[in-house]
Amino acid sequence: MIIKSIEDVKEFNLSSEIPFLIYRGQTNTDWPLVPKLFREIPNIQNSARFELACFRPYLNNRARFFINYNSPIEHLINLQHYDGSTRLLDFTNNFYTSIFFACYDPFLNNRDKNGKVFVLHRDFFSKYYSQSFNFYYVESIKKELYRLRDANQFYLVDPEFKNPRMKRQDGLFLMFPLRKL
């Protein structure tokens, strides 16, 4: 369906009618549905090394670093949301939010392109649950990091704690595996 006006959006509103759908808006229809980490580092092994390097602060300064995060996945989410390169891809539960991101182009890099909204059924993905662990013990942290690294399927990550930006966007993430499927 092509949306050309706000009236078209109102007719197509799926948020309230179909709560098991998730949405992603992109300002360029040519862009693939791929997280930033894999766009910047397409080699899967190098992507895995890069992601592990993002967690070095956890392993070096455990207690101090966990003041703001309860788990490695929360750290990954915050990296993603503040322009870090991760294997997470932002989605929203809100159709209107996805329309905003399909149209919003702050630097006008895609003004000659059409936007696109992806609509996925949340039941196609398993939900990722962070394991409870004691963050004072590096082995406990490593166990969770390896569990993240070894995820061999797509997971829906809908964290209990959401930063203010995620709350406004009604955000969640699709976590891609660090392996070719």
PDB file of C-alpha atoms in Angstrom:
ATOM      1  CA  MET A   1       0.000   0.000   0.000  1.00  0.00           C
ATOM      2  CA  ILE A   2       1.260   3.478  -0.796  1.00  0.00           C
ATOM      3  CA  ILE A   3       0.607   6.206   1.758  1.00  0.00           C
ATOM      4  CA  LYS A   4       0.576   9.736   0.392  1.00  0.00           C
ATOM      5  CA  SER A   5      -1.309  11.655   3.078  1.00  0.00           C
ATOM      6  CA  ILE A   6      -2.244  11.597   6.746  1.00  0.00           C
ATOM      7  CA  GLU A   7      -5.706  10.395   5.720  1.00  0.00           C
ATOM      8  CA  ASP A   8      -4.109   7.294   4.178  1.00  0.00           C
ATOM      9  CA  VAL A   9      -2.256   6.696   7.449  1.00  0.00           C
ATOM     10  CA  LYS A  10      -5.475   6.941   9.445  1.00  0.00           C
ATOM     11  CA  GLU A  11      -7.139   4.371   7.192  1.00  0.00           C
ATOM     12  CA  PHE A  12      -4.186   1.997   7.504  1.00  0.00           C
ATOM     13  CA  ASN A  13      -3.675   2.299  11.280  1.00  0.00           C
ATOM     14  CA  LEU A  14      -2.775  -1.174  12.559  1.00  0.00           C
ATOM     15  CA  SER A  15      -1.554  -0.349  16.074  1.00  0.00           C
ATOM     16  CA  SER A  16      -4.788  -0.722  17.959  1.00  0.00           C
ATOM     17  CA  GLU A  17      -6.371  -3.408  15.809  1.00  0.00           C
ATOM     18  CA  ILE A  18      -3.545  -5.950  15.598  1.00  0.00           C
ATOM     19  CA  PRO A  19      -1.433  -5.880  18.786  1.00  0.00           C
ATOM     20  CA  PHE A  20       0.827  -8.778  17.736  1.00  0.00           C
ATOM     21  CA  LEU A  21       2.471  -6.793  14.932  1.00  0.00           C
ATOM     22  CA  ILE A  22       5.722  -4.844  15.179  1.00  0.00           C
ATOM     23  CA  TYR A  23       6.841  -2.091  12.827  1.00  0.00           C
ATOM     24  CA  ARG A  24      10.001  -0.476  11.494  1.00  0.00           C
ATOM     25  CA  GLY A  25      10.094   2.698   9.430  1.00  0.00           C
ATOM     26  CA  GLN A  26      13.059   3.523   7.148  1.00  0.00           C
ATOM     27  CA  THR A  27      13.490   6.655   5.030  1.00  0.00           C
ATOM     28  CA  ASN A  28      14.832   4.769   2.025  1.00  0.00           C
ATOM     29  CA  THR A  29      13.096   1.792   0.396  1.00  0.00           C
ATOM     30  CA  ASP A  30      16.450   0.594  -0.993  1.00  0.00           C
ATOM     31  CA  TRP A  31      17.885  -0.084   2.458  1.00  0.00           C
ATOM     32  CA  PRO A  32      17.888  -3.748   3.501  1.00  0.00           C
ATOM     33  CA  LEU A  33      16.478  -4.841   6.832  1.00  0.00           C
ATOM     34  CA  VAL A  34      19.928  -5.266   8.411  1.00  0.00           C
ATOM     35  CA  PRO A  35      21.390  -3.944  11.682  1.00  0.00           C
ATOM     36  CA  LYS A  36      24.117  -1.310  11.620  1.00  0.00           C
ATOM     37  CA  LEU A  37      26.800  -3.752  12.817  1.00  0.00           C
ATOM     38  CA  PHE A  38      26.350  -5.967   9.736  1.00  0.00           C
ATOM     39  CA  ARG A  39      26.179  -2.991   7.379  1.00  0.00           C
ATOM     40  CA  GLU A  40      29.487  -1.668   8.714  1.00  0.00           C
ATOM     41  CA  ILE A  41      31.215  -5.015   9.352  1.00  0.00           C
ATOM     42  CA  PRO A  42      29.656  -7.593   7.008  1.00  0.00           C
ATOM     43  CA  ASN A  43      32.079 -10.357   8.006  1.00  0.00           C
ATOM     44  CA  ILE A  44      30.266 -12.286  10.760  1.00  0.00           C
ATOM     45  CA  GLN A  45      33.446 -13.288  12.651  1.00  0.00           C
ATOM     46  CA  ASN A  46      34.673  -9.680  12.733  1.00  0.00           C
ATOM     47  CA  SER A  47      31.206  -8.533  13.841  1.00  0.00           C
ATOM     48  CA  ALA A  48      31.320 -10.972  16.757  1.00  0.00           C
ATOM     49  CA  ARG A  49      34.757  -9.687  17.804  1.00  0.00           C
ATOM     50  CA  PHE A  50      33.574  -6.093  17.582  1.00  0.00           C
ATOM     51  CA  GLU A  51      30.524  -6.796  19.715  1.00  0.00           C
ATOM     52  CA  LEU A  52      32.627  -8.569  22.336  1.00  0.00           C
ATOM     53  CA  ALA A  53      34.962  -5.544  22.425  1.00  0.00           C
ATOM     54  CA  CYS A  54      31.952  -3.367  23.303  1.00  0.00           C
ATOM     55  CA  PHE A  55      31.606  -5.403  26.476  1.00  0.00           C
ATOM     56  CA  ARG A  56      35.186  -5.029  27.707  1.00  0.00           C
ATOM     57  CA  PRO A  57      34.125  -2.410  30.269  1.00  0.00           C
ATOM     58  CA  TYR A  58      31.886  -5.060  31.850  1.00  0.00           C
ATOM     59  CA  LEU A  59      34.809  -7.383  32.273  1.00  0.00           C
ATOM     60  CA  ASN A  60      37.281  -4.716  33.438  1.00  0.00           C
ATOM     61  CA  ASN A  61      35.181  -2.528  35.756  1.00  0.00           C
ATOM     62  CA  ARG A  62      32.257  -4.730  36.668  1.00  0.00           C
ATOM     63  CA  ALA A  63      30.573  -3.062  39.647  1.00  0.00           C
ATOM     64  CA  ARG A  64      31.054   0.547  38.517  1.00  0.00           C
ATOM     65  CA  PHE A  65      29.832  -0.183  34.996  1.00  0.00           C
ATOM     66  CA  PHE A  66      26.664  -1.946  36.116  1.00  0.00           C
ATOM     67  CA  ILE A  67      25.363   1.060  38.004  1.00  0.00           C
ATOM     68  CA  ASN A  68      23.308   2.019  34.943  1.00  0.00           C
ATOM     69  CA  TYR A  69      22.640  -1.417  33.444  1.00  0.00           C
ATOM     70  CA  ASN A  70      21.274  -4.625  34.881  1.00  0.00           C
ATOM     71  CA  SER A  71      22.594  -6.924  32.183  1.00  0.00           C
ATOM     72  CA  PRO A  72      24.773  -7.076  29.074  1.00  0.00           C
ATOM     73  CA  ILE A  73      21.664  -6.974  26.857  1.00  0.00           C
ATOM     74  CA  GLU A  74      20.670  -3.632  28.433  1.00  0.00           C
ATOM     75  CA  HIS A  75      24.126  -2.303  27.586  1.00  0.00           C
ATOM     76  CA  LEU A  76      23.717  -3.518  24.000  1.00  0.00           C
ATOM     77  CA  ILE A  77      20.291  -1.847  23.814  1.00  0.00           C
ATOM     78  CA  ASN A  78      21.695   1.471  25.004  1.00  0.00           C
ATOM     79  CA  LEU A  79      24.595   1.241  22.559  1.00  0.00           C
ATOM     80  CA  GLN A  80      22.062   0.642  19.786  1.00  0.00           C
ATOM     81  CA  HIS A  81      19.772   3.449  20.806  1.00  0.00           C
ATOM     82  CA  TYR A  82      22.539   5.999  20.981  1.00  0.00           C
ATOM     83  CA  ASP A  83      24.014   5.227  17.560  1.00  0.00           C
ATOM     84  CA  GLY A  84      26.367   2.376  18.395  1.00  0.00           C
ATOM     85  CA  SER A  85      26.944  -0.474  15.958  1.00  0.00           C
ATOM     86  CA  THR A  86      25.076  -3.518  17.235  1.00  0.00           C
ATOM     87  CA  ARG A  87      23.214  -6.503  15.836  1.00  0.00           C
ATOM     88  CA  LEU A  88      19.956  -5.114  17.187  1.00  0.00           C
ATOM     89  CA  LEU A  89      17.441  -3.554  14.825  1.00  0.00           C
ATOM     90  CA  ASP A  90      14.946  -1.053  16.253  1.00  0.00           C
ATOM     91  CA  PHE A  91      11.253  -1.785  15.931  1.00  0.00           C
ATOM     92  CA  THR A  92       8.191  -0.295  17.564  1.00  0.00           C
ATOM     93  CA  ASN A  93       4.815  -1.518  18.737  1.00  0.00           C
ATOM     94  CA  ASN A  94       3.289   1.693  17.398  1.00  0.00           C
ATOM     95  CA  PHE A  95       2.351   2.075  13.744  1.00  0.00           C
ATOM     96  CA  TYR A  96       2.468   5.895  13.906  1.00  0.00           C
ATOM     97  CA  THR A  97       6.008   5.813  15.274  1.00  0.00           C
ATOM     98  CA  SER A  98       7.104   3.702  12.299  1.00  0.00           C
ATOM     99  CA  ILE A  99       5.466   6.201   9.925  1.00  0.00           C
ATOM    100  CA  PHE A 100       7.455   8.979  11.605  1.00  0.00           C
ATOM    101  CA  PHE A 101      10.737   7.134  11.039  1.00  0.00           C
ATOM    102  CA  ALA A 102       9.797   6.334   7.443  1.00  0.00           C
ATOM    103  CA  CYS A 103       9.373  10.073   6.827  1.00  0.00           C
ATOM    104  CA  TYR A 104      11.945  11.642   9.159  1.00  0.00           C
ATOM    105  CA  ASP A 105      15.177  12.526   7.383  1.00  0.00           C
ATOM    106  CA  PRO A 106      16.986  15.120   9.534  1.00  0.00           C
ATOM    107  CA  PHE A 107      19.930  15.542   7.160  1.00  0.00           C
ATOM    108  CA  LEU A 108      17.830  15.334   3.973  1.00  0.00           C
ATOM    109  CA  ASN A 109      20.018  12.522   2.632  1.00  0.00           C
ATOM    110  CA  ASN A 110      17.016  10.661   1.199  1.00  0.00           C
ATOM    111  CA  ARG A 111      14.672  13.449   0.143  1.00  0.00           C
ATOM    112  CA  ASP A 112      14.431  11.964  -3.354  1.00  0.00           C
ATOM    113  CA  LYS A 113      13.561   8.497  -1.965  1.00  0.00           C
ATOM    114  CA  ASN A 114      10.377   6.952  -0.670  1.00  0.00           C
ATOM    115  CA  GLY A 115      10.186   5.683   2.893  1.00  0.00           C
ATOM    116  CA  LYS A 116       9.097   2.207   3.855  1.00  0.00           C
ATOM    117  CA  VAL A 117       7.410   0.548   6.828  1.00  0.00           C
ATOM    118  CA  PHE A 118       8.151  -3.088   7.582  1.00  0.00           C
ATOM    119  CA  VAL A 119       5.420  -4.996   9.392  1.00  0.00           C
ATOM    120  CA  LEU A 120       6.326  -8.260  11.146  1.00  0.00           C
ATOM    121  CA  HIS A 121       4.339 -10.677  13.277  1.00  0.00           C
ATOM    122  CA  ARG A 122       5.925 -10.892  16.717  1.00  0.00           C
ATOM    123  CA  ASP A 123       5.028 -14.593  17.085  1.00  0.00           C
ATOM    124  CA  PHE A 124       7.566 -15.488  14.371  1.00  0.00           C
ATOM    125  CA  PHE A 125      10.355 -14.779  16.874  1.00  0.00           C
ATOM    126  CA  SER A 126      11.308 -16.227  20.225  1.00  0.00           C
ATOM    127  CA  LYS A 127      11.585 -13.702  23.022  1.00  0.00           C
ATOM    128  CA  TYR A 128      15.053 -13.220  24.475  1.00  0.00           C
ATOM    129  CA  TYR A 129      15.166 -13.327  28.257  1.00  0.00           C
ATOM    130  CA  SER A 130      18.268 -12.143  30.033  1.00  0.00           C
ATOM    131  CA  GLN A 131      19.532 -14.666  32.561  1.00  0.00           C
ATOM    132  CA  SER A 132      19.837 -13.542  36.141  1.00  0.00           C
ATOM    133  CA  PHE A 133      23.428 -13.334  37.295  1.00  0.00           C
ATOM    134  CA  ASN A 134      25.648 -11.788  39.899  1.00  0.00           C
ATOM    135  CA  PHE A 135      27.457  -8.898  38.244  1.00  0.00           C
ATOM    136  CA  TYR A 136      30.226  -8.918  40.855  1.00  0.00           C
ATOM    137  CA  TYR A 137      31.505 -12.195  39.408  1.00  0.00           C
ATOM    138  CA  VAL A 138      33.142 -11.964  36.022  1.00  0.00           C
ATOM    139  CA  GLU A 139      32.287 -15.607  35.226  1.00  0.00           C
ATOM    140  CA  SER A 140      28.603 -14.851  35.591  1.00  0.00           C
ATOM    141  CA  ILE A 141      28.908 -11.924  33.185  1.00  0.00           C
ATOM    142  CA  LYS A 142      30.918 -14.012  30.711  1.00  0.00           C
ATOM    143  CA  LYS A 143      28.246 -16.707  30.779  1.00  0.00           C
ATOM    144  CA  GLU A 144      25.601 -14.177  29.717  1.00  0.00           C
ATOM    145  CA  LEU A 145      27.906 -12.697  27.064  1.00  0.00           C
ATOM    146  CA  TYR A 146      28.564 -16.135  25.589  1.00  0.00           C
ATOM    147  CA  ARG A 147      24.848 -16.856  25.639  1.00  0.00           C
ATOM    148  CA  LEU A 148      24.310 -13.650  23.650  1.00  0.00           C
ATOM    149  CA  ARG A 149      27.152 -14.515  21.283  1.00  0.00           C
ATOM    150  CA  ASP A 150      25.896 -18.059  20.684  1.00  0.00           C
ATOM    151  CA  ALA A 151      22.301 -17.084  19.927  1.00  0.00           C
ATOM    152  CA  ASN A 152      21.698 -18.908  16.658  1.00  0.00           C
ATOM    153  CA  GLN A 153      18.323 -17.500  15.741  1.00  0.00           C
ATOM    154  CA  PHE A 154      16.493 -14.189  15.600  1.00  0.00           C
ATOM    155  CA  TYR A 155      15.138 -13.022  18.938  1.00  0.00           C
ATOM    156  CA  LEU A 156      12.650 -10.360  19.896  1.00  0.00           C
ATOM    157  CA  VAL A 157      14.113  -8.241  22.694  1.00  0.00           C
ATOM    158  CA  ASP A 158      11.461  -6.279  24.571  1.00  0.00           C
ATOM    159  CA  PRO A 159      13.238  -5.103  27.720  1.00  0.00           C
ATOM    160  CA  GLU A 160      11.420  -4.520  30.985  1.00  0.00           C
ATOM    161  CA  PHE A 161      13.477  -1.391  31.648  1.00  0.00           C
ATOM    162  CA  LYS A 162      13.253   1.187  28.888  1.00  0.00           C
ATOM    163  CA  ASN A 163      15.127   4.449  28.758  1.00  0.00           C
ATOM    164  CA  PRO A 164      12.981   7.577  28.163  1.00  0.00           C
ATOM    165  CA  ARG A 165      13.636   7.527  24.424  1.00  0.00           C
ATOM    166  CA  MET A 166      12.510   3.899  24.126  1.00  0.00           C
ATOM    167  CA  LYS A 167       9.376   4.619  26.159  1.00  0.00           C
ATOM    168  CA  ARG A 168       8.391   7.483  23.837  1.00  0.00           C
ATOM    169  CA  GLN A 169       8.957   5.305  20.778  1.00  0.00           C
ATOM    170  CA  ASP A 170       7.331   2.204  22.334  1.00  0.00           C
ATOM    171  CA  GLY A 171      10.507   0.492  21.195  1.00  0.00           C
ATOM    172  CA  LEU A 172      11.735  -3.071  21.048  1.00  0.00           C
ATOM    173  CA  PHE A 173      14.424  -4.827  19.030  1.00  0.00           C
ATOM    174  CA  LEU A 174      15.030  -7.710  16.708  1.00  0.00           C
ATOM    175  CA  MET A 175      18.354  -9.330  17.655  1.00  0.00           C
ATOM    176  CA  PHE A 176      20.131 -10.945  14.715  1.00  0.00           C
ATOM    177  CA  PRO A 177      22.339 -14.008  15.232  1.00  0.00           C
ATOM    178  CA  LEU A 178      26.113 -13.713  14.931  1.00  0.00           C
ATOM    179  CA  ARG A 179      26.060 -16.659  12.538  1.00  0.00           C
ATOM    180  CA  LYS A 180      25.006 -17.152   8.969  1.00  0.00           C
ATOM    181  CA  LEU A 181      21.692 -18.967   8.814  1.00  0.00           C
TER     182      LEU A 181
END
